[in-house]
XYZ file of C-alpha atoms in Angstrom:
566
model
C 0.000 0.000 0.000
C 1.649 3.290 -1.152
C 0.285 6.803 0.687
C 0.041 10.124 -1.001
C -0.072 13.464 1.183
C -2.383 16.576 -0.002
C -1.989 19.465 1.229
C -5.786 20.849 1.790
C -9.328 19.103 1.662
C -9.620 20.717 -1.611
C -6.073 20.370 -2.895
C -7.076 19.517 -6.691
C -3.845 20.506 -7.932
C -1.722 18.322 -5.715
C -3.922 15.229 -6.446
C -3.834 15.696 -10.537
C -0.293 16.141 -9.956
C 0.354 12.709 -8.074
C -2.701 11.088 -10.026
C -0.877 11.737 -13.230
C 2.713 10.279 -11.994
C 0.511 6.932 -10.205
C -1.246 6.077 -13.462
C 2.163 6.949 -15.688
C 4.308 3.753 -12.543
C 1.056 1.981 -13.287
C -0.061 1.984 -9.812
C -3.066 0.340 -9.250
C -5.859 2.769 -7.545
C -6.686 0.105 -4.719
C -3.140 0.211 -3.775
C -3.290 3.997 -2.719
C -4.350 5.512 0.240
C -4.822 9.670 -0.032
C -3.949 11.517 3.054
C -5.151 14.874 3.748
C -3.313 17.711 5.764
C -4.966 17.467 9.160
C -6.414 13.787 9.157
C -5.812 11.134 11.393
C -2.199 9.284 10.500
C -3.252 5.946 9.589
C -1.385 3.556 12.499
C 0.200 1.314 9.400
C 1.173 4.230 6.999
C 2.299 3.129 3.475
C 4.921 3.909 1.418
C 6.052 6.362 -0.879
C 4.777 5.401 -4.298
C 7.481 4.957 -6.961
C 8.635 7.236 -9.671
C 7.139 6.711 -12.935
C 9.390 5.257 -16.188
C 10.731 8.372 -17.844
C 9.839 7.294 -21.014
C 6.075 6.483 -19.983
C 3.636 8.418 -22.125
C 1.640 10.802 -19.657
C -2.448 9.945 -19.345
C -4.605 11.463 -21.754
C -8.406 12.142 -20.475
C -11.452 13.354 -22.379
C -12.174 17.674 -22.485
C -14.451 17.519 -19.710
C -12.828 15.584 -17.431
C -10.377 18.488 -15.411
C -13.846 20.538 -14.596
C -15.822 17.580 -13.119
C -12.633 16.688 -11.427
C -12.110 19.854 -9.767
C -15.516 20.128 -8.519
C -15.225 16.520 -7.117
C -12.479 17.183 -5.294
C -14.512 19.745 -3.002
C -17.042 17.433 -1.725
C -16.857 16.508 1.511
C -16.932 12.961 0.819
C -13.447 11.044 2.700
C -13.079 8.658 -1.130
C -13.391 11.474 -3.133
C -9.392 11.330 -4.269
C -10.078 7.413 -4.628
C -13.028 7.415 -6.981
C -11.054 10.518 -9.302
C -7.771 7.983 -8.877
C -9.798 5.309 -10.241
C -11.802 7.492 -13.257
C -8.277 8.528 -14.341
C -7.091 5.035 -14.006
C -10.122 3.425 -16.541
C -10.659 6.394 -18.717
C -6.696 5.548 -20.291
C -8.373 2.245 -21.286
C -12.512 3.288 -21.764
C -12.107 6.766 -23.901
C -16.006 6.751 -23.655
C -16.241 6.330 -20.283
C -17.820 9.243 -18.923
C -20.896 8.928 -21.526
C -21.674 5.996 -19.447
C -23.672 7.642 -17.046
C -25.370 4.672 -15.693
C -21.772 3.378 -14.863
C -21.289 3.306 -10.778
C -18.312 5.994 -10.267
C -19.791 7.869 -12.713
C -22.937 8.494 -11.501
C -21.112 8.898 -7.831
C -18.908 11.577 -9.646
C -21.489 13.487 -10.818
C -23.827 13.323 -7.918
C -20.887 14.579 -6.270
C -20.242 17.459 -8.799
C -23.644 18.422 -9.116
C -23.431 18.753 -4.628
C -20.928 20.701 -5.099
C -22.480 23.211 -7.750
C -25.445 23.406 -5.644
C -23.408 24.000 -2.642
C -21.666 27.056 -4.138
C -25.145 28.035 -5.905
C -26.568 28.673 -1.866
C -23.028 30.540 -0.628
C -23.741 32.990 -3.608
C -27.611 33.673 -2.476
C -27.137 33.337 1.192
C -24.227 35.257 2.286
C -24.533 38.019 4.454
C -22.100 40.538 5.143
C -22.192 42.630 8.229
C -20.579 45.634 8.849
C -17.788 45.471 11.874
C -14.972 47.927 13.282
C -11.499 47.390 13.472
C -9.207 48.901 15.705
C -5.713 49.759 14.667
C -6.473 48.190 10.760
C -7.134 44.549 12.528
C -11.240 43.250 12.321
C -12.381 43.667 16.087
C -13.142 39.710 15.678
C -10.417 37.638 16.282
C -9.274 37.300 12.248
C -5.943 36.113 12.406
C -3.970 37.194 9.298
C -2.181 34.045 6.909
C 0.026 33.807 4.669
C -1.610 35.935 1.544
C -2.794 33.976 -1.408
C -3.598 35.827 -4.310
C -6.424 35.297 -6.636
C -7.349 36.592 -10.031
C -9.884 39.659 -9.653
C -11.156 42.961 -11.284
C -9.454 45.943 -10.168
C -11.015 48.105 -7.034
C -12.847 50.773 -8.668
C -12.258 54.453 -7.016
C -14.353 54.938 -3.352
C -17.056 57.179 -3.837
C -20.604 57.545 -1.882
C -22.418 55.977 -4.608
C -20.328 53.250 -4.942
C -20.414 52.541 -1.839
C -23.804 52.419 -1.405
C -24.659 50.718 -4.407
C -22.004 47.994 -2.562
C -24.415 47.458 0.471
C -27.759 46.847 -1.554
C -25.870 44.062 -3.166
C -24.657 42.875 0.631
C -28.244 41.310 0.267
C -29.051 38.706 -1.653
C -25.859 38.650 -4.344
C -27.510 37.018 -7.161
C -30.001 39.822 -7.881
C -28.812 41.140 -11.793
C -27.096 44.456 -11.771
C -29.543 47.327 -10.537
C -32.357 45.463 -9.432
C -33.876 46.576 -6.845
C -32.088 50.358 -6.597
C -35.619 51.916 -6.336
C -37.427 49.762 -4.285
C -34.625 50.467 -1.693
C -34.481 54.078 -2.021
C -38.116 54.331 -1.800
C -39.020 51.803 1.181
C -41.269 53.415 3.406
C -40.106 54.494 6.703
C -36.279 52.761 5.621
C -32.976 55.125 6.822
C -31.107 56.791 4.605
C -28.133 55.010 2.955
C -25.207 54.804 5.222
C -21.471 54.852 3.616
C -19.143 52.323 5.722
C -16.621 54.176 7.635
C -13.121 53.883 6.465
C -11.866 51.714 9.153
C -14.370 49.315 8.698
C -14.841 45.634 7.588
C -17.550 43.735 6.540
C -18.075 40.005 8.392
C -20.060 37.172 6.941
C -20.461 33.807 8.528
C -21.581 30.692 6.316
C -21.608 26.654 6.974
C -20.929 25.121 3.475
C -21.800 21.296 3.261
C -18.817 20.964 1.033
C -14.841 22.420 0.420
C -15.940 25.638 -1.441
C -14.671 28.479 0.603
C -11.139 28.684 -2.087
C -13.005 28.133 -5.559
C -15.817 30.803 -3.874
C -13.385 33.035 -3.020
C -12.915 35.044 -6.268
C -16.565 35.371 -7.027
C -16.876 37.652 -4.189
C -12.987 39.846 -4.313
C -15.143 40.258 -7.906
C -18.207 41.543 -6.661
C -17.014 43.674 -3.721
C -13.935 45.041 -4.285
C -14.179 48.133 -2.826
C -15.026 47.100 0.301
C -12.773 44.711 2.731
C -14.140 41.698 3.718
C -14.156 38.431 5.481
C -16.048 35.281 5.256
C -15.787 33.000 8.364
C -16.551 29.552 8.205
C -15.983 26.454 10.789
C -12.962 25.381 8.770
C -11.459 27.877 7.078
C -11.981 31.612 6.556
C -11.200 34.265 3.845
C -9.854 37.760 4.127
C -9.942 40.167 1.424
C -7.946 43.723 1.821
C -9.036 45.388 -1.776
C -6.185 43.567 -3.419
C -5.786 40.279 -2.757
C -7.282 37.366 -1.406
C -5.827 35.350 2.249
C -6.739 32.560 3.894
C -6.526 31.593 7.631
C -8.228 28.914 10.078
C -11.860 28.279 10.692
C -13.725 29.935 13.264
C -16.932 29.949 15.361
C -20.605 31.857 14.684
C -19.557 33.420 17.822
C -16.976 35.536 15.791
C -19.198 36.905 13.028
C -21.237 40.030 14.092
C -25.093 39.402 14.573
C -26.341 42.357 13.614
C -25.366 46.037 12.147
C -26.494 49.031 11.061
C -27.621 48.283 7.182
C -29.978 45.351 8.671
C -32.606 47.678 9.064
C -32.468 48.808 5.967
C -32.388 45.609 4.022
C -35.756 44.344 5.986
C -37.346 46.959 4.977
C -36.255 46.430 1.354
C -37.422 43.098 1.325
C -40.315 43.924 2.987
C -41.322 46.668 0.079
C -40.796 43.688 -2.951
C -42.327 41.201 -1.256
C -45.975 40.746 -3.715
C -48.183 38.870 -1.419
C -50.593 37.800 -4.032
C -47.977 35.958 -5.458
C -46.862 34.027 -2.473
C -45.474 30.398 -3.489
C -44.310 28.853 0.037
C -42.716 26.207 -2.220
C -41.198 27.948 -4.009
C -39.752 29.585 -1.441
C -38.697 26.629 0.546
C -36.756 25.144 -2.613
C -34.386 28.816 -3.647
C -34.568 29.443 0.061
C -34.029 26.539 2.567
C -35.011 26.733 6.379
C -31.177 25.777 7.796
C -29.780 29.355 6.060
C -32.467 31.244 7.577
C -30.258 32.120 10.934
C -27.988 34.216 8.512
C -30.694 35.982 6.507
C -31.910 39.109 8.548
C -35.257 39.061 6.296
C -36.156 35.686 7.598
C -37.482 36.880 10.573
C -39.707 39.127 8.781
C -41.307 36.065 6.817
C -43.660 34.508 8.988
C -44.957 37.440 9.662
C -45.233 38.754 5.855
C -47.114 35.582 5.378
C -49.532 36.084 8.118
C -50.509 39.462 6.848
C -50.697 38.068 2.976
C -54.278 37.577 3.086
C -55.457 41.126 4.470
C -53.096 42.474 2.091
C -54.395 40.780 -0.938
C -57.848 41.362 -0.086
C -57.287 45.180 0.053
C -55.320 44.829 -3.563
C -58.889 43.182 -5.126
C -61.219 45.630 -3.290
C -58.931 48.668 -5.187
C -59.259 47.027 -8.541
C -56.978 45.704 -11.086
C -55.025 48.510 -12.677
C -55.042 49.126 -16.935
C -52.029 47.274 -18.785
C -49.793 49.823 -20.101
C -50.269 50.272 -23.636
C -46.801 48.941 -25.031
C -47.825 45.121 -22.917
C -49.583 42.785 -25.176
C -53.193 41.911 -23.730
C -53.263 37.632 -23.535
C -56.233 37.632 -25.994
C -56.193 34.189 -25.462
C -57.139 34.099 -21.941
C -61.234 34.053 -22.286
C -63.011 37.314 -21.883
C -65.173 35.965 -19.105
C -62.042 35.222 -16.880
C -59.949 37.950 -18.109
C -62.590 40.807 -17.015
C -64.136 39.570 -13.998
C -62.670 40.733 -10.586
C -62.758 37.363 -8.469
C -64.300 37.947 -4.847
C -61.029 36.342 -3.247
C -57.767 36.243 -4.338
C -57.201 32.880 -6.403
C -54.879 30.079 -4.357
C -54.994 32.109 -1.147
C -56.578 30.570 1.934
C -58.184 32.387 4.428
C -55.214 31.025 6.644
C -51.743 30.937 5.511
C -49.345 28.440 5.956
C -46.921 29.926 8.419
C -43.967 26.498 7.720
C -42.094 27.051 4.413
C -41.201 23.451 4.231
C -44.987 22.154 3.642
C -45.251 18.828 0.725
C -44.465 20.211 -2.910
C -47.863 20.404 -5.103
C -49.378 17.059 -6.152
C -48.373 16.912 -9.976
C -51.646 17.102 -11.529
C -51.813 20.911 -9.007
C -47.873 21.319 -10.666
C -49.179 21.348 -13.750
C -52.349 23.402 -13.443
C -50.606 25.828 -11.590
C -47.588 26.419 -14.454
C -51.104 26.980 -16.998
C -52.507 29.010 -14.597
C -49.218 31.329 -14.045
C -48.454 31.475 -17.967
C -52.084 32.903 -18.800
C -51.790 35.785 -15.840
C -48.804 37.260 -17.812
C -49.115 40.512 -19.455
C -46.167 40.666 -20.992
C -46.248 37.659 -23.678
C -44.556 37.980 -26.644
C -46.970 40.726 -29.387
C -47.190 37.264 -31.623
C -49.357 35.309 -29.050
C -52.144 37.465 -29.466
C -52.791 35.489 -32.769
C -52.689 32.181 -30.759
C -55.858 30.287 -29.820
C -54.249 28.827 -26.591
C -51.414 27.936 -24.185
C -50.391 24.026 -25.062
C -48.641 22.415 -21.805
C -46.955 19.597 -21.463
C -48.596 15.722 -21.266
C -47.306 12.646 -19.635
C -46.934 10.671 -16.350
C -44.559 11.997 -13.402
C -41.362 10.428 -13.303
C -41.380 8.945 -16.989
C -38.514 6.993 -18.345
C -38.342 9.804 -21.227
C -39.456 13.997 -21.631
C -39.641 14.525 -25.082
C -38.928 18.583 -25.510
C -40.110 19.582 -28.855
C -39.898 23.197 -30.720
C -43.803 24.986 -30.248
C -47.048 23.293 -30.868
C -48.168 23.577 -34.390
C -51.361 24.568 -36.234
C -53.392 21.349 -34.753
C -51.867 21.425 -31.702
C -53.332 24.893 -31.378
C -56.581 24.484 -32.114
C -57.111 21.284 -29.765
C -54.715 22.494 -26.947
C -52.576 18.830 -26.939
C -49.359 18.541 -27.506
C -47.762 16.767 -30.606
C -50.899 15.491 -32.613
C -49.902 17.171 -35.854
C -48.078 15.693 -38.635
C -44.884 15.800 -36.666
C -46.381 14.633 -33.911
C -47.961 11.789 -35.447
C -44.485 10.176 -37.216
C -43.152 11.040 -33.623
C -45.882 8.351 -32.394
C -45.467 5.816 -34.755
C -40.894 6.331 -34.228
C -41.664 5.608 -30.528
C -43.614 2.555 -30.984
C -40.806 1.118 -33.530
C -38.360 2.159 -30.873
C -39.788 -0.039 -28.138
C -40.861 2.871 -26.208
C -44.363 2.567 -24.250
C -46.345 5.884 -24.394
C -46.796 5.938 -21.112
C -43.662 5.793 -20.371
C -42.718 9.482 -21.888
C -44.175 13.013 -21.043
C -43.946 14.972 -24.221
C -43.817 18.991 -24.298
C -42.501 22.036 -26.232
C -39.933 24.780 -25.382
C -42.394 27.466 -26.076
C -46.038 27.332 -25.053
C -47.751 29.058 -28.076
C -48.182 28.421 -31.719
C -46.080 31.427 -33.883
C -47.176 31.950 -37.249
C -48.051 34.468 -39.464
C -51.785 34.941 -41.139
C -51.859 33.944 -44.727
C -55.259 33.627 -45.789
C -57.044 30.705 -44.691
C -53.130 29.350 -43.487
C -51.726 30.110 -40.309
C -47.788 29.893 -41.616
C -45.354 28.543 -38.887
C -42.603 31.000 -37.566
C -39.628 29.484 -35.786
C -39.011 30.903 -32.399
C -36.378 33.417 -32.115
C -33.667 33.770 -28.619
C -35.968 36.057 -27.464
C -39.023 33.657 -27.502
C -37.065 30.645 -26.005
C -35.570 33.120 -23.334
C -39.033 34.258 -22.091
C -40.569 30.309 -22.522
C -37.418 28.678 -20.860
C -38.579 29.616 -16.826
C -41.892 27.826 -17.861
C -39.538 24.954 -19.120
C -37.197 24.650 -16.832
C -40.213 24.793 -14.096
C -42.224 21.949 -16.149
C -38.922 19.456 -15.934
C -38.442 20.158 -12.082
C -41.949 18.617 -11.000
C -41.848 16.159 -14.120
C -38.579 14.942 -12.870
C -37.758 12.080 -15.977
C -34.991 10.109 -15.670
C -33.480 11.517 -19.122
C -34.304 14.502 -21.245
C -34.663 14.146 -24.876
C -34.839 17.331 -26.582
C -36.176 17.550 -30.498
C -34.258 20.198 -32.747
C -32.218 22.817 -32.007
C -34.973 25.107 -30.348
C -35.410 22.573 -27.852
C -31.768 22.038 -27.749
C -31.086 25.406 -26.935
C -34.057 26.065 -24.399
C -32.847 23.253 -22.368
C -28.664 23.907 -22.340
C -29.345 27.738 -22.250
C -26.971 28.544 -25.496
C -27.448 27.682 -29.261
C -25.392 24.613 -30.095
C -25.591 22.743 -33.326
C -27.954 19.580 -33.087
C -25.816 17.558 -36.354
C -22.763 17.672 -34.236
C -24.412 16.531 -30.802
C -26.856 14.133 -32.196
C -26.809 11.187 -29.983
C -24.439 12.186 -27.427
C -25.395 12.368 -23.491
C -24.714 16.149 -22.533
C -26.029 17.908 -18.873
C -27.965 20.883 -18.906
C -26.393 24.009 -16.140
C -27.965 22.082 -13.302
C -26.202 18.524 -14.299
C -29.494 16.819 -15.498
C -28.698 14.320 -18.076
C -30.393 14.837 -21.540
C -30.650 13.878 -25.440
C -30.568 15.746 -28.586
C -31.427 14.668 -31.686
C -33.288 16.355 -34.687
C -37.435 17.561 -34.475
C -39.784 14.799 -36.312
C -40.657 17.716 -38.620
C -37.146 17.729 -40.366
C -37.965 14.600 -41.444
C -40.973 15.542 -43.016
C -39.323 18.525 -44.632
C -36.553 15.903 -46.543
C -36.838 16.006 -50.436
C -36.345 12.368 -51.601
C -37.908 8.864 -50.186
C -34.580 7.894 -49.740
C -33.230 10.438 -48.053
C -36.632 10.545 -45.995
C -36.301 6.674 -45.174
C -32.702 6.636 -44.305
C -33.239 9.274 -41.387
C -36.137 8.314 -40.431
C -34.378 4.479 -39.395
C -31.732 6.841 -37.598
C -34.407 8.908 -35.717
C -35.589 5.254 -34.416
C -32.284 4.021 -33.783
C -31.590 7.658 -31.405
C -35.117 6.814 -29.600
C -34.184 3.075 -28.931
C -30.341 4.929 -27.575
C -32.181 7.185 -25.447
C -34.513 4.828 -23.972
C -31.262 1.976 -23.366
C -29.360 4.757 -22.012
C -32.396 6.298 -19.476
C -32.938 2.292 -18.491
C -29.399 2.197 -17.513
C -29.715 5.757 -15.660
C -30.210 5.685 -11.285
C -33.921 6.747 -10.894
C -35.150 9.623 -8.732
């Protein structure tokens, strides 16, 4: 048994460095044991692996290997160097062998990477920053300064009042997009004026990751608030930031972050002034904001009581009436008149009594789904082109389906019946399925965008492909759809669906048939829409893909069979 020290829990360079020498001796990955700085000695430690041949050729791994590596090796888990040991090992010998996802250390890899993503996903949202003193140009909480380490960042901009204050709206909730929100805070009723940090100031944050993040993290906030110094305190390690570079020093306790300061007054009362109580979704809320970060979030404690007061609230926004669309919005035409000009007596999906606990069940599927129709036809700002639509077409299918078919927009039939995919394309889609070995019920079938585009031409209603901006409004609807669906693999149909689902064009020829992940690490499929095959000139041409369409529907459903439910 050979042992290999690393310097950190999250010492990615050190283990590529050693992983690349182990597999170059042709040291077997169950004869390695990876110690970490800090961890228990092992009572029988092994030794020193040897030096590899100097005329071995050095491993070669596929593109996207380095990226899922690195995030692996911040999870907490103790194997973590082990299973990436063993990937390296098998992919100089399987080229292919992170397509397999149903393949054990695989899937554990990307479960893993995906933790991690999510991990660093919260620390964005849920930091807080709170404004301390220091004495002498030390933090007055025990900080103790390390050994610098710098990382790459934008260069401090010049201190000015704005600036500044524009720096502790943002010491909110981080992931807001530039600007949002600048009113609301200046105008919150009864909120203080804007306070400017004092010079000898720093700004304190504490935060419990699950996973090793704290060093990857790091630069994403020296980014986003350079101007100000900060630190971020967490039980093992904590960051420093002095305007120019980066440090790191030991962990530290909750007791050591402030609990309170000035500027928390002043965000409550800027969440307090967004906060739309008609359109209160406690699950919602519980999934972007989960319970255990709520004793770092000053606005949490405003919540409950938000909640409670929801229903007197909404009650007094009904009894004033609903106020005119401006003229530029596009009036949904296709929501009937009857239900679009009536003023309901209560506020639709509030109770008398609100639910004061955040983590209540999700929505029963069948509610899921009624509730994404329902929230699509209360927009009044759809696209000009839907006004010429007869209807909103949602998705169809069971919950948890072995396949979601993602298709481009419903067509002219799908329009007028409100289904989706019982057109012409539709229809060859059917019959490819069934010669594919796929059950019906076993897929759930939808389209990127929720309306049929065309333009009037005569008695034919001509088809319009969507354009970025019509897959960029549609893709929140999507992405919603897919989170209650939950399939085990996507399949998306053309390059609108393609796009919708990875969140940038990409060309559908070149991926055909290869397992990609979408930006949240869900597994899916792309291959061309049924309706290019109707489009092909020639029998020939027409038969020949429409055998490979089959064969990419049989792949998909062998590769989803192989995939970990759930």
């Amino acid at each position: 048994m050979f042992s290999v020290p690393l310097a950190a829990p999250d010492d990615f360079e050190g283990w590529r460095e050693a992983s690349r020498a182990l597999v170059m001796a042709g040291v077997a990955p169950e004869a390695v044991e990876w110690l970490v700085e800090g961890d228990p000695v092992p009572l029988f430690g092994g030794a020193a692996p040897p030096a590899p041949p100097p005329d071995a050729p050095p491993p070669r791994v596929p593109r996207d290997f380095p990226e899922l590596a690195r995030l692996v090796a911040r999870h907490r888990d103790p194997a973590r160097f082990a299973l990436l040991h063993g990937l390296l090992h098998r992919l100089q010998r399987e080229r292919g062998l992170l397509e397999d996802a149903a393949d054990p250390m695989v899937a554990r890899a990307n479960a893993m990477a995906r933790a991690v993503r999510r991990d660093a996903h919260k620390m964005h949202a849920f930091v807080r920053f709170r404004e301390v003193r220091v004495e002498d140009g030390a933090p007055a909480a025990p900080l103790p300064p390390p050994p610098p380490v710098a990382v790459p960042a934008d260069p401090a901009p010049p201190r000015n009042a704005r600036a500044v204050a524009l720096a502790l709206r943002d010491l909110g909730r981080l992931e807001e997009g530039p600007g949002a929100g600048t009113a609301a805070l200046e105008a919150a009723p009864g909120a203080p004026p804007v306070p400017s940090p004092a010079p000898d100031s720093r700004f304190v944050a504490w935060f419990e990751p699950e996973h090793h993040i704290l060093r990857a993290e790091a630069g994403f906030f020296a980014r986003r608030f350079a101007m100000l110094r900060w630190s971020i305190l967490t039980p093992e390690i904590s960051a420093h930031w002095d305007g120019t570079e980066v440090a790191f020093g030991p962990g530290a306790r909750r007791a050591d972050a402030p609990s309170e300061d000035a500027a928390e007054g002043l965000w409550r009362a800027y969440f307090a002034s967004i906060f739309n109580p008609a359109r209160l979704k406690p699950d919602a809320m519980r999934a972007e904001m989960p319970k255990k970060y709520w004793r770092n979030l000053p606005e949490a404690q405003d919540i409950p009581r938000l909640m409670a007061e929801a229903p007197k609230r909404v009650a007094e926004m009904v009894a004033r009436g609903a106020t005119a669309p401006a003229g530029r919005r596009q009036r949904a035409v296709h929501v009937p008149a009857l239900a679009r000009d009536a003023q309901p007596a209560a506020a639709a999906g509030v109770e008398s009594v609100m639910p004061a606990d955040l983590l209540s069940e999700t929505l029963p599927f069948p509610e899921a789904q009624a509730a994404l129709r329902r929230d699509l036809l209360a927009r009044n700002d759809l696209p000009p082109w839907v006004a010429n639509a007869t209807q909103p077409v949602m998705g169809e299918g069971p919950q948890h389906p072995l396949l979601m078919f993602i298709g481009e927009q419903p067509g002219d039939e799908e329009d007028l019946k409100g289904q989706p995919f019982v057109g012409p394309a539709g229809r060859l889609w059917n019959k490819a399925l069934e010669e594919a070995g796929v059950a019906r019920d076993e897929a759930y079938v939808t389209n990127a965008v929720k309306h049929f585009k065309f333009t009037p031409t005569g008695k034919r209603r001509l088809h319009q492909s969507p354009d970025a901006g019509d897959i960029t409004f549609y893709r929140p609807f999507l992405l919603r759809e897919i989170g209650f669906v939950q399939p085990r693999l996507i399949v998306t149909l053309g390059a609108t669906a393609l796009r919708a689902v990875s969140g940038r064009a990409m060309p559908v020829t070149k991926l055909r048939g290869s397992l990609l992940r979408d930006p949240e690490g869900r597994p899916f499929y792309p291959t061309v829409h049924p309706s290019y095959l109707l489009r092909l000139p020639d029998p020939a041409s027409k038969a020949r893909e429409y055998d490979r369409f089959v064969e990419d529907l049989g792949q998909a459903a062998a590769t989803a069979r192989g995939l970990p439910s759930g």
